XYZ file of C-alpha atoms in Angstrom:
724
model
C -0.022 0.012 0.022
C 2.731 2.480 0.929
C 4.481 2.064 -2.448
C 1.217 2.469 -4.369
C 0.367 5.624 -2.417
C 3.912 6.964 -2.818
C 3.589 6.771 -6.619
C 0.089 8.375 -6.388
C 1.458 11.231 -4.245
C 4.361 11.933 -6.706
C 1.953 11.796 -9.663
C -0.478 14.187 -7.978
C 2.411 16.476 -7.199
C 3.749 16.438 -10.745
C 0.364 16.900 -12.399
C -0.972 19.261 -9.774
C -2.825 21.545 -12.170
C -4.778 18.667 -13.668
C -5.616 17.231 -10.312
C -6.804 20.547 -8.997
C -8.851 21.126 -12.156
C -10.454 17.674 -11.811
C -11.473 18.193 -8.160
C -12.851 21.628 -8.898
C -14.843 20.086 -11.743
C -16.182 17.439 -9.437
C -17.140 20.110 -6.904
C -18.912 22.157 -9.593
C -20.867 19.085 -10.903
C -21.905 17.905 -7.435
C -22.908 21.446 -6.571
C -25.117 21.797 -9.604
C -26.599 18.380 -8.770
C -27.321 19.451 -5.199
C -29.207 22.504 -6.508
C -31.172 20.594 -9.106
C -31.973 17.297 -7.349
C -31.942 18.207 -3.625
C -35.013 16.777 -1.815
C -36.596 17.380 1.583
C -35.225 15.836 4.824
C -37.290 13.807 7.133
C -37.846 14.670 10.853
C -39.752 11.497 11.803
C -38.180 8.281 13.053
C -39.656 5.042 11.736
C -38.890 1.570 13.085
C -40.115 -1.295 10.829
C -41.196 -4.372 12.775
C -42.329 -2.609 15.931
C -45.899 -2.501 17.142
C -46.070 1.310 16.866
C -45.033 1.206 13.305
C -47.454 -1.505 12.455
C -50.206 0.654 13.951
C -49.169 3.615 11.867
C -49.124 1.528 8.712
C -52.585 0.176 9.483
C -53.928 3.696 9.980
C -52.383 4.930 6.671
C -54.141 1.950 4.885
C -57.513 1.788 6.665
C -57.977 5.204 8.282
C -55.891 7.665 6.166
C -57.701 10.814 7.482
C -56.407 9.979 10.936
C -52.912 9.092 9.881
C -51.709 12.586 9.143
C -49.740 14.879 11.428
C -51.417 16.629 14.272
C -51.002 19.929 15.752
C -52.246 21.220 19.148
C -53.170 24.847 19.743
C -53.362 25.586 23.451
C -55.355 28.552 24.633
C -55.174 30.046 28.054
C -57.286 32.774 29.680
C -55.659 35.341 32.022
C -55.389 34.342 35.677
C -58.692 34.737 37.497
C -60.808 34.335 34.325
C -62.211 31.373 32.340
C -62.647 30.517 28.707
C -66.334 29.678 29.300
C -67.368 33.307 29.341
C -69.268 34.289 26.161
C -66.547 36.585 24.859
C -63.673 34.132 25.415
C -65.742 31.155 24.140
C -66.465 33.061 20.945
C -62.747 33.894 20.561
C -61.749 30.161 20.972
C -64.423 28.971 18.511
C -63.323 31.622 15.990
C -59.749 30.330 16.326
C -60.922 26.755 15.829
C -62.691 27.858 12.625
C -59.652 29.681 11.462
C -57.395 26.631 12.094
C -59.841 24.385 10.146
C -59.347 26.592 7.046
C -55.523 26.609 7.107
C -53.727 25.083 4.106
C -53.080 21.392 4.560
C -55.519 21.047 7.466
C -58.334 18.513 7.362
C -60.205 19.445 10.463
C -59.891 21.381 13.697
C -61.943 20.182 16.715
C -63.910 22.579 18.886
C -62.644 21.999 22.442
C -66.058 22.899 23.925
C -67.699 19.999 21.981
C -65.312 17.303 23.104
C -64.646 18.677 26.537
C -60.976 19.496 25.939
C -60.996 22.069 28.717
C -59.032 22.125 31.985
C -60.964 21.462 35.158
C -60.726 25.165 36.139
C -61.986 26.263 32.726
C -58.949 28.360 32.012
C -57.163 26.214 29.393
C -58.386 24.616 26.168
C -56.875 22.282 23.528
C -57.692 22.654 19.863
C -56.730 19.525 17.992
C -55.715 20.231 14.350
C -55.519 17.275 11.881
C -53.332 17.686 8.880
C -53.796 15.672 5.707
C -50.125 14.711 5.327
C -47.520 13.197 7.602
C -45.220 15.556 9.497
C -42.487 15.486 6.775
C -45.204 16.359 4.163
C -46.202 19.612 5.881
C -44.581 22.459 3.992
C -42.803 25.386 5.537
C -45.682 27.684 4.225
C -48.321 25.471 5.923
C -46.312 25.367 9.151
C -45.871 29.137 9.127
C -49.586 29.664 8.536
C -50.328 27.352 11.460
C -47.995 29.307 13.806
C -49.676 32.595 12.808
C -53.183 31.396 13.591
C -54.834 32.989 16.678
C -53.990 36.666 16.235
C -57.538 37.723 16.991
C -57.741 35.517 20.130
C -54.432 37.125 21.386
C -55.924 40.556 20.671
C -58.914 39.508 22.883
C -56.397 38.991 25.738
C -55.966 35.227 25.508
C -52.599 33.444 25.324
C -52.163 31.164 22.271
C -49.362 28.719 21.754
C -48.826 26.285 18.873
C -47.487 22.783 19.544
C -47.839 19.246 18.239
C -45.717 16.957 16.042
C -45.680 19.290 13.089
C -43.590 21.800 15.109
C -40.526 19.543 14.940
C -38.438 21.255 12.323
C -34.947 20.876 10.959
C -32.005 21.930 13.088
C -30.745 25.285 12.001
C -26.959 25.630 11.594
C -25.673 29.169 11.633
C -22.101 30.155 12.381
C -21.194 27.087 14.382
C -19.213 25.376 11.589
C -17.473 28.680 10.810
C -16.422 28.902 14.418
C -14.929 25.428 14.266
C -13.093 26.419 11.059
C -11.730 29.551 12.655
C -10.406 27.648 15.674
C -8.890 25.024 13.295
C -7.177 27.854 11.399
C -5.582 29.164 14.602
C -4.403 25.737 15.673
C -2.856 25.097 12.200
C -1.071 28.400 12.107
C 0.448 27.763 15.568
C 1.322 24.176 14.735
C 2.950 24.935 11.340
C 4.145 28.469 11.893
C 3.085 29.167 8.243
C 0.085 30.834 6.867
C 0.638 28.897 3.579
C 0.717 25.501 5.274
C -2.415 26.370 7.320
C -4.217 27.742 4.367
C -3.408 24.738 2.052
C -4.526 22.334 4.701
C -7.846 24.137 5.231
C -8.476 24.690 1.526
C -7.973 20.962 0.846
C -10.367 19.977 3.617
C -13.002 22.447 2.514
C -12.984 21.339 -1.053
C -13.437 17.748 0.144
C -16.200 18.810 2.468
C -17.911 20.754 -0.353
C -17.769 17.670 -2.659
C -19.036 15.322 0.035
C -21.951 17.567 1.231
C -22.907 18.536 -2.304
C -23.002 14.953 -3.349
C -25.103 14.015 -0.352
C -27.698 16.683 -1.100
C -27.720 15.688 -4.758
C -28.711 12.197 -3.641
C -31.377 13.402 -1.287
C -33.877 13.626 -4.066
C -33.723 9.816 -4.423
C -32.828 8.809 -0.926
C -34.711 10.351 1.975
C -32.345 11.863 4.615
C -33.221 12.513 8.198
C -32.790 16.039 9.342
C -29.764 15.064 11.426
C -27.941 13.081 8.716
C -26.412 16.149 6.872
C -25.389 17.625 10.227
C -23.530 14.511 11.227
C -21.918 14.358 7.761
C -20.899 17.966 8.120
C -19.411 17.396 11.564
C -17.298 14.342 10.458
C -16.476 15.610 7.017
C -15.040 18.860 8.326
C -13.189 17.334 11.269
C -11.506 14.391 9.513
C -10.926 16.425 6.383
C -8.761 18.857 8.284
C -7.084 16.163 10.368
C -6.213 13.972 7.369
C -4.718 16.830 5.468
C -2.817 17.900 8.599
C -1.213 14.422 8.923
C 0.065 14.467 5.327
C 1.204 18.057 5.465
C 3.050 17.566 8.633
C 4.918 14.513 7.284
C 5.700 16.432 4.070
C 7.254 19.316 6.043
C 9.299 16.833 8.067
C 10.582 15.218 4.798
C 11.558 18.603 3.476
C 13.467 19.382 6.700
C 15.289 16.080 6.330
C 16.602 17.312 2.909
C 14.227 15.631 0.390
C 13.214 17.437 -2.772
C 9.639 18.602 -2.669
C 8.216 16.046 -5.083
C 10.011 13.242 -3.233
C 8.915 14.677 0.140
C 5.268 14.717 -1.100
C 5.479 11.112 -2.348
C 6.977 9.758 0.831
C 4.464 11.773 2.903
C 1.455 10.193 1.084
C 3.206 6.746 1.172
C 3.663 6.862 4.926
C 1.263 9.267 6.612
C -1.120 8.659 3.655
C -1.179 4.947 4.455
C -2.250 5.791 8.025
C -4.934 8.163 6.666
C -6.339 5.448 4.331
C -6.533 2.885 7.053
C -7.925 5.311 9.615
C -10.450 6.537 7.088
C -11.403 2.989 6.227
C -12.054 2.214 9.907
C -14.393 5.273 10.165
C -16.228 4.193 6.986
C -16.602 0.551 8.028
C -17.790 1.539 11.550
C -20.390 3.966 10.284
C -21.555 1.772 7.416
C -21.734 -1.003 10.010
C -24.654 0.788 11.578
C -26.831 -0.730 8.817
C -26.550 -4.107 10.656
C -28.805 -2.683 13.388
C -31.586 -2.601 10.694
C -32.830 0.862 11.743
C -33.511 2.833 8.469
C -32.811 6.386 9.761
C -29.681 5.158 11.503
C -28.543 3.315 8.338
C -29.004 6.557 6.358
C -27.082 8.626 8.930
C -24.213 6.117 8.939
C -23.897 5.884 5.201
C -24.162 9.567 4.679
C -21.444 10.296 7.169
C -19.214 7.443 5.894
C -19.525 8.800 2.368
C -18.179 12.215 3.414
C -15.281 10.575 5.240
C -14.461 8.447 2.125
C -14.315 11.643 0.046
C -12.119 13.270 2.676
C -9.601 10.401 2.364
C -9.538 10.560 -1.493
C -8.993 14.326 -1.378
C -6.223 14.007 1.249
C -4.168 11.533 -0.834
C -4.666 13.228 -4.239
C -5.481 16.851 -3.921
C -3.269 17.497 -0.862
C 0.017 16.563 -2.628
C -1.097 18.680 -5.550
C -1.575 21.722 -3.384
C 1.699 21.008 -1.763
C 3.276 21.224 -5.214
C 1.814 24.751 -5.665
C 3.187 25.775 -2.222
C 6.698 24.505 -2.751
C 9.070 25.305 0.114
C 6.636 28.075 1.405
C 4.913 25.216 3.218
C 7.775 25.549 5.757
C 7.933 28.212 8.396
C 10.050 31.141 7.213
C 12.992 30.327 9.540
C 13.393 26.846 7.909
C 13.112 27.644 4.260
C 16.731 28.651 3.877
C 18.094 25.650 5.700
C 16.778 22.441 3.986
C 18.933 20.003 5.811
C 18.584 21.132 9.405
C 16.790 17.905 10.274
C 13.808 17.590 12.569
C 13.597 20.572 14.826
C 12.626 20.334 18.416
C 13.917 16.897 19.143
C 13.727 17.763 22.856
C 10.261 19.186 22.279
C 7.103 18.584 24.318
C 6.314 15.240 22.651
C 9.678 13.765 23.552
C 9.650 15.151 27.050
C 6.153 13.765 27.620
C 7.186 10.356 26.203
C 10.129 10.154 28.539
C 8.019 11.062 31.580
C 5.205 8.597 30.686
C 7.564 5.700 29.962
C 9.637 6.344 33.141
C 6.473 6.416 35.387
C 4.422 4.089 33.304
C 2.809 2.162 36.152
C 1.561 5.384 37.816
C 0.089 6.673 34.515
C -1.573 3.421 33.653
C -3.188 3.048 37.087
C -4.218 6.712 37.355
C -5.566 6.741 33.765
C -7.612 3.557 34.010
C -9.059 4.380 37.507
C -9.855 7.951 36.488
C -11.665 6.863 33.287
C -13.502 4.061 35.219
C -14.732 6.632 37.789
C -15.977 8.934 35.021
C -17.867 5.964 33.529
C -19.897 5.348 36.666
C -22.888 7.461 35.760
C -23.346 5.510 32.572
C -25.050 2.704 34.520
C -28.021 5.133 35.005
C -28.303 6.033 31.284
C -31.848 6.398 30.044
C -32.690 6.565 26.310
C -35.649 8.235 24.605
C -36.504 10.211 21.476
C -36.444 13.895 22.331
C -39.752 15.701 22.792
C -40.674 19.393 23.009
C -39.944 19.220 26.803
C -36.296 19.244 26.140
C -36.391 21.985 23.417
C -35.187 25.487 23.963
C -37.367 27.462 26.369
C -37.753 30.161 23.722
C -39.143 27.826 21.039
C -42.836 27.825 20.195
C -43.054 24.009 20.766
C -41.597 24.293 24.231
C -43.886 27.106 25.184
C -46.912 25.041 24.085
C -45.587 21.934 25.891
C -45.123 23.876 29.153
C -48.594 25.539 28.870
C -50.276 22.163 28.249
C -48.449 20.609 31.256
C -49.493 23.610 33.335
C -53.170 23.399 32.478
C -53.764 19.703 31.998
C -50.785 17.790 33.417
C -47.634 16.281 31.757
C -49.475 13.277 30.274
C -51.337 15.424 27.776
C -48.056 15.978 26.023
C -47.460 12.269 25.625
C -50.798 11.047 24.367
C -50.948 7.508 23.064
C -53.103 6.073 20.311
C -54.592 2.628 20.429
C -55.498 1.349 16.953
C -58.177 -1.398 16.866
C -58.563 -3.311 13.607
C -61.189 -5.996 13.110
C -62.573 -8.154 10.306
C -66.082 -6.675 10.592
C -67.780 -3.565 12.003
C -69.372 -5.639 14.800
C -66.060 -7.218 15.840
C -64.279 -3.829 15.681
C -66.932 -2.172 17.734
C -66.984 -4.817 20.488
C -63.191 -4.905 20.573
C -62.863 -1.155 20.783
C -65.257 -0.912 23.670
C -63.441 -3.749 25.512
C -60.055 -2.228 24.854
C -61.213 1.177 26.121
C -62.476 -0.521 29.362
C -59.166 -2.401 29.826
C -56.995 0.608 29.129
C -59.044 2.942 31.383
C -58.494 0.442 34.206
C -54.719 0.478 33.796
C -52.745 2.306 36.499
C -51.369 5.558 35.168
C -54.135 6.274 32.670
C -56.007 9.498 33.124
C -58.532 9.209 30.346
C -59.474 7.274 27.291
C -61.511 9.007 24.505
C -64.573 7.328 22.839
C -63.700 5.205 19.765
C -63.238 7.110 16.516
C -64.201 4.830 13.572
C -63.213 4.881 9.881
C -65.770 4.938 7.117
C -66.084 1.132 6.933
C -66.188 0.903 10.735
C -63.377 -1.746 10.656
C -60.740 0.380 12.264
C -61.150 2.362 15.511
C -58.901 4.942 17.083
C -58.662 5.522 20.802
C -56.747 8.413 22.371
C -55.101 7.479 25.653
C -53.924 10.170 28.110
C -51.236 9.001 30.573
C -50.633 10.693 33.897
C -46.855 11.148 33.205
C -44.861 12.865 30.562
C -43.507 11.369 27.235
C -40.005 10.497 28.422
C -40.925 9.559 31.993
C -39.920 6.046 33.066
C -43.486 5.441 34.272
C -44.810 6.150 30.829
C -42.681 3.427 29.417
C -44.020 1.098 32.063
C -47.520 2.076 31.164
C -47.067 1.337 27.531
C -45.891 -2.170 28.279
C -48.807 -2.685 30.766
C -51.416 -1.577 28.207
C -49.993 -3.797 25.527
C -50.010 -6.724 27.821
C -53.705 -6.134 28.712
C -55.032 -5.797 25.158
C -52.769 -8.409 23.551
C -55.365 -11.186 23.363
C -58.681 -9.520 22.646
C -60.957 -11.688 20.550
C -61.968 -10.648 17.033
C -59.543 -7.739 16.525
C -56.001 -6.613 16.795
C -55.021 -3.724 19.147
C -51.788 -1.882 18.574
C -50.442 1.070 20.544
C -48.767 3.954 18.726
C -48.202 7.711 18.889
C -45.041 9.719 19.214
C -44.525 8.548 22.717
C -44.936 4.827 21.932
C -42.703 5.266 18.851
C -39.965 6.792 20.979
C -40.194 3.919 23.442
C -40.057 1.190 20.665
C -37.129 2.930 19.068
C -35.211 3.253 22.278
C -35.850 -0.381 23.253
C -34.644 -1.740 19.843
C -31.569 0.380 19.908
C -30.839 -0.653 23.489
C -31.015 -4.268 22.471
C -28.749 -3.682 19.537
C -26.129 -1.708 21.437
C -24.198 -4.640 23.001
C -24.153 -6.528 19.668
C -22.846 -3.483 17.896
C -20.247 -2.758 20.496
C -19.053 -6.352 20.286
C -18.905 -6.043 16.466
C -16.823 -2.861 16.608
C -14.421 -4.102 19.243
C -13.881 -7.378 17.325
C -13.438 -5.378 14.107
C -10.869 -3.147 15.754
C -8.853 -6.149 16.963
C -8.823 -7.748 13.513
C -7.965 -4.575 11.612
C -5.194 -3.533 13.973
C -3.778 -7.075 13.996
C -3.641 -6.808 10.174
C -1.962 -3.377 10.286
C 0.509 -3.661 13.097
C 1.145 -7.469 12.907
C 0.757 -7.822 16.572
C -1.614 -9.489 19.053
C -1.235 -7.359 22.064
C -1.350 -3.959 20.392
C -4.914 -4.545 19.033
C -6.154 -5.865 22.400
C -4.704 -2.854 24.144
C -6.263 -0.511 21.562
C -9.696 -2.171 21.997
C -9.495 -1.978 25.852
C -8.513 1.723 25.483
C -11.524 2.260 23.163
C -13.864 0.735 25.832
C -12.464 3.077 28.449
C -13.065 6.040 26.115
C -16.681 4.982 25.464
C -17.410 4.340 29.086
C -16.068 7.667 30.289
C -17.810 9.554 27.456
C -21.149 7.958 28.231
C -20.648 8.785 31.891
C -19.904 12.472 31.355
C -22.708 12.881 28.889
C -25.215 11.305 31.331
C -24.003 13.575 34.111
C -24.619 16.723 31.975
C -27.626 15.961 29.795
C -29.540 13.511 32.067
C -28.544 14.618 35.521
C -28.095 18.301 34.639
C -24.606 18.870 35.987
C -23.201 22.117 34.508
C -26.129 22.038 32.007
C -26.451 25.818 32.220
C -22.971 26.357 30.851
C -23.989 24.442 27.678
C -27.207 26.320 27.249
C -29.257 23.191 28.157
C -32.585 24.364 29.597
C -33.987 21.010 30.671
C -32.130 17.749 31.355
C -33.600 14.555 30.233
C -32.897 11.102 28.763
C -30.259 10.867 26.050
C -31.518 10.630 22.477
C -31.954 6.901 21.810
C -29.582 6.631 18.917
C -26.753 8.624 20.497
C -24.893 5.770 22.216
C -24.752 3.402 19.203
C -23.869 6.315 16.944
C -21.245 7.482 19.354
C -19.666 4.078 19.463
C -19.407 3.894 15.605
C -17.894 7.372 15.277
C -15.499 7.282 18.282
C -14.241 3.872 17.181
C -13.182 5.377 13.797
C -11.747 8.507 15.316
C -9.866 6.613 18.012
C -8.201 4.485 15.369
C -7.094 7.727 13.641
C -4.871 8.597 16.576
C -3.986 4.950 17.321
C -2.773 4.415 13.761
C -0.966 7.672 13.498
C 0.949 7.256 16.731
C 1.592 3.578 16.739
C 2.339 3.265 13.085
C 5.314 5.681 13.648
C 6.333 3.454 16.548
C 6.077 0.404 14.336
C 7.937 2.153 11.618
C 10.869 2.937 13.834
C 10.834 -0.513 15.445
C 10.927 -2.230 12.045
C 13.753 0.012 10.942
C 16.021 -1.008 13.771
C 15.112 0.983 16.956
C 14.541 -0.822 20.251
C 10.985 -1.021 21.425
C 11.614 1.696 24.060
C 13.216 3.974 21.481
C 10.486 3.330 19.088
C 7.806 4.312 21.578
C 9.542 7.552 22.521
C 10.285 8.425 18.907
C 6.707 7.692 17.813
C 5.321 9.861 20.571
C 7.940 12.596 20.016
C 7.181 12.911 16.327
C 3.489 12.366 16.542
C 2.471 14.204 19.774
C 2.428 17.676 18.180
C 0.366 16.629 15.198
C -2.084 14.489 17.183
C -2.513 17.320 19.648
C -3.323 19.731 16.837
C -5.657 17.214 15.144
C -7.502 16.488 18.508
C -7.835 20.283 19.215
C -9.224 20.853 15.638
C -11.654 17.977 15.935
C -12.754 18.964 19.364
C -13.370 22.555 18.280
C -15.416 21.446 15.286
C -17.607 19.231 17.386
C -17.809 21.691 20.280
C -19.166 24.345 17.833
C -22.381 22.280 17.448
C -22.958 22.497 21.185
C -24.066 26.130 20.635
C -27.116 24.993 18.715
C -30.493 24.907 20.431
C -31.533 21.531 19.035
C -31.027 18.991 21.794
C -30.043 16.101 19.525
C -27.307 18.028 17.794
C -26.092 19.587 21.066
C -25.712 16.224 22.759
C -24.005 14.759 19.640
C -21.495 17.593 19.477
C -20.786 17.465 23.256
C -20.291 13.713 23.395
C -18.030 13.651 20.342
C -15.967 16.554 21.594
C -15.549 14.920 25.022
C -14.827 11.521 23.488
C -12.046 12.988 21.295
C -10.426 14.734 24.162
C -10.445 11.627 26.352
C -9.266 9.265 23.648
C -6.541 11.496 22.221
C -5.022 12.908 25.375
C -5.749 10.338 28.050
C -5.883 7.089 26.168
C -3.699 7.373 23.085
C -1.077 9.934 24.255
C -0.760 8.665 27.895
C -1.982 5.119 28.521
C -0.932 3.771 25.110
C 2.815 4.703 25.314
C 2.944 3.721 28.985
C 1.511 0.269 28.041
C 3.780 -0.033 25.014
C 6.774 0.732 27.261
C 5.625 -1.868 29.788
C 5.158 -4.499 27.049
C 8.593 -3.691 25.308
C 9.331 -6.141 22.513
C 6.384 -8.274 23.535
C 4.115 -5.663 22.050
C 5.081 -6.689 18.524
C 4.774 -10.386 19.104
C 2.831 -12.351 16.406
C 2.718 -16.117 16.193
C 4.473 -17.439 13.079
C 1.381 -19.303 11.807
C -0.678 -16.156 12.049
C 2.050 -14.052 10.446
C 1.855 -16.395 7.445
C -1.898 -16.055 7.159
C -2.193 -12.277 7.565
C -1.354 -10.157 4.461
C 1.169 -7.508 4.849
C -0.398 -4.107 4.130
C 2.910 -2.260 4.902
C 1.419 0.741 6.614
C 4.819 1.585 8.160
C 6.423 1.853 4.723
C 8.973 -0.917 5.055
C 8.437 -2.123 1.491
C 8.542 1.472 0.429
C 11.956 1.981 1.917
C 13.150 -1.194 0.197
C 11.784 0.222 -3.066
C 13.460 3.582 -2.531
C 16.771 1.936 -1.618
C 16.510 -0.131 -4.771
C 15.863 2.899 -6.893
C 18.840 4.664 -5.312
C 21.135 1.706 -6.010
C 20.063 1.748 -9.657
C 20.917 5.413 -9.979
C 24.295 4.851 -8.285
C 25.244 2.027 -10.578
C 24.094 3.980 -13.655
C 26.292 6.893 -12.603
């Protein structure tokens, strides 16, 4: 691999104008495709095979007028007054009539006719039924819905608009620009050259543009969830900068060692580029592996993000050497340009000093690191998962205001209404089963009310609204859902299925929780196999996998402490703590696995390279850390800043994803890879590189450390010497 990439790097350097033109052409084509073919994103989460999804499918088939999205307009009279006064009642009825005529609305129900009033008569709920699903509601229809009620507000009433149609796409403003700005500062400090920093950023941004434009171009044919492009943006930007940084750093080192620019670029792509290809491949495999969970929205998120990472790898090993060709020796800091053979500067720099310290006191660092991360992981045992609702949204959002007003007037359960779908073979069977189901559900502990059955035109499908006493993400609501399902499971003559946003969230969380251990085992097993292939060692992969488990455990623990327990939540702009979004743990495992392998491969491949080329195990460990610490530190700071920028968003899903990824990168890069790893490598000494002979014969040699490349270069040098 190293020899092939070496040739690719030299060819890209030599034909830099062509390579740049080709990538700019690809960027233009994908950009045009994004404009022409871009489709809408989805905000709903479907889970085939679950009871809640079967119920929704049944409604769509047999009761389509009740299968659309719903909105809830909550109206409140001033303190000390009631909505039952003639003036207020007229205002509410006028608002109901106005809501019923909104674009996309099928009907709006008068709260006075169905008794949707609070016991004190101060609050009322207007149920608004839309024709299409939540994702089918247009921005214009949603805007018209939010504007309804101006006359009622003029009459002195408070009007708030909630319901499932209020779940919009996360808005991304200047957060990614903030991450890029921090990355630019880190690159300038790391390289001491504006040209080097600029080239690295330019390369990453072109790759990000191609990846994101291609993703949006495909969105017309493949439905993306609203969070999929955000995740792709996070990872594409972070790894794009990091991969370019790795290759640029090695190229500069080669120039300082006296190599000509083209040769320096070729060897940089052959060595650091090999690490980039492998690290990128692990990210792609881990993210694409999310498809084994068989959750459609998670599969789309994983494939979308893995595609942007794959593009980042291709850009790094082709466009980056081309840009290095344009930069020439200006890629070096000004003080090094006039002295091409000064060798590697800073041999007694921070990386080497840290490596000496860690290897000398290895037992202390190993024990402290492991115990510290284990302590941070303790809160993870209390982790609860759920799909987010309006109760965790920003306090300034319309959905949150409606949620709080409904809870204030009616109780938290009215925000987590369930729907029981009764389907029978005949109208008689359906009617009897619906009445029986209503009686059984009403008698279940934790149920406040059950509405009378609403029948479809053929009277073969009935819909019952169930009001729990607790909120959507409350643990008691989850228990209630299971209790109701158990009670109505064996009704004669009809099938009863429980659905609604709350039930869907419970089913999604349950399925993902069941899949989490399997996926974790898959990822850990994959890491051991891949690292065994790369480093030709048994103990190095096991050590890497154990380190990854420490990273994941500590990250989960800290995230639970902040987002579920509320510790320091105010500093992050988190208004209301609650359960973690159900797909966060499994997504975090996939992403952190790939990112952890980035640093593992970059640091340990340099150790392996020096060991293969004659250094002792101790020298190789110190040398690998000494040469790699500065670059890994810069890469980790860049990736952390990119992820941390998304914490500034109000959307709780994106906020928690950005926080968890930022914390995970910090822990893995600085505690695990740069502290525990060299300490353990020093402790293992030569045993770290042990591989049974029979296994050595089976495993192919991918030559990530460039041993075959060095043989190739030595052979070429010998040919030149003989010819001369």
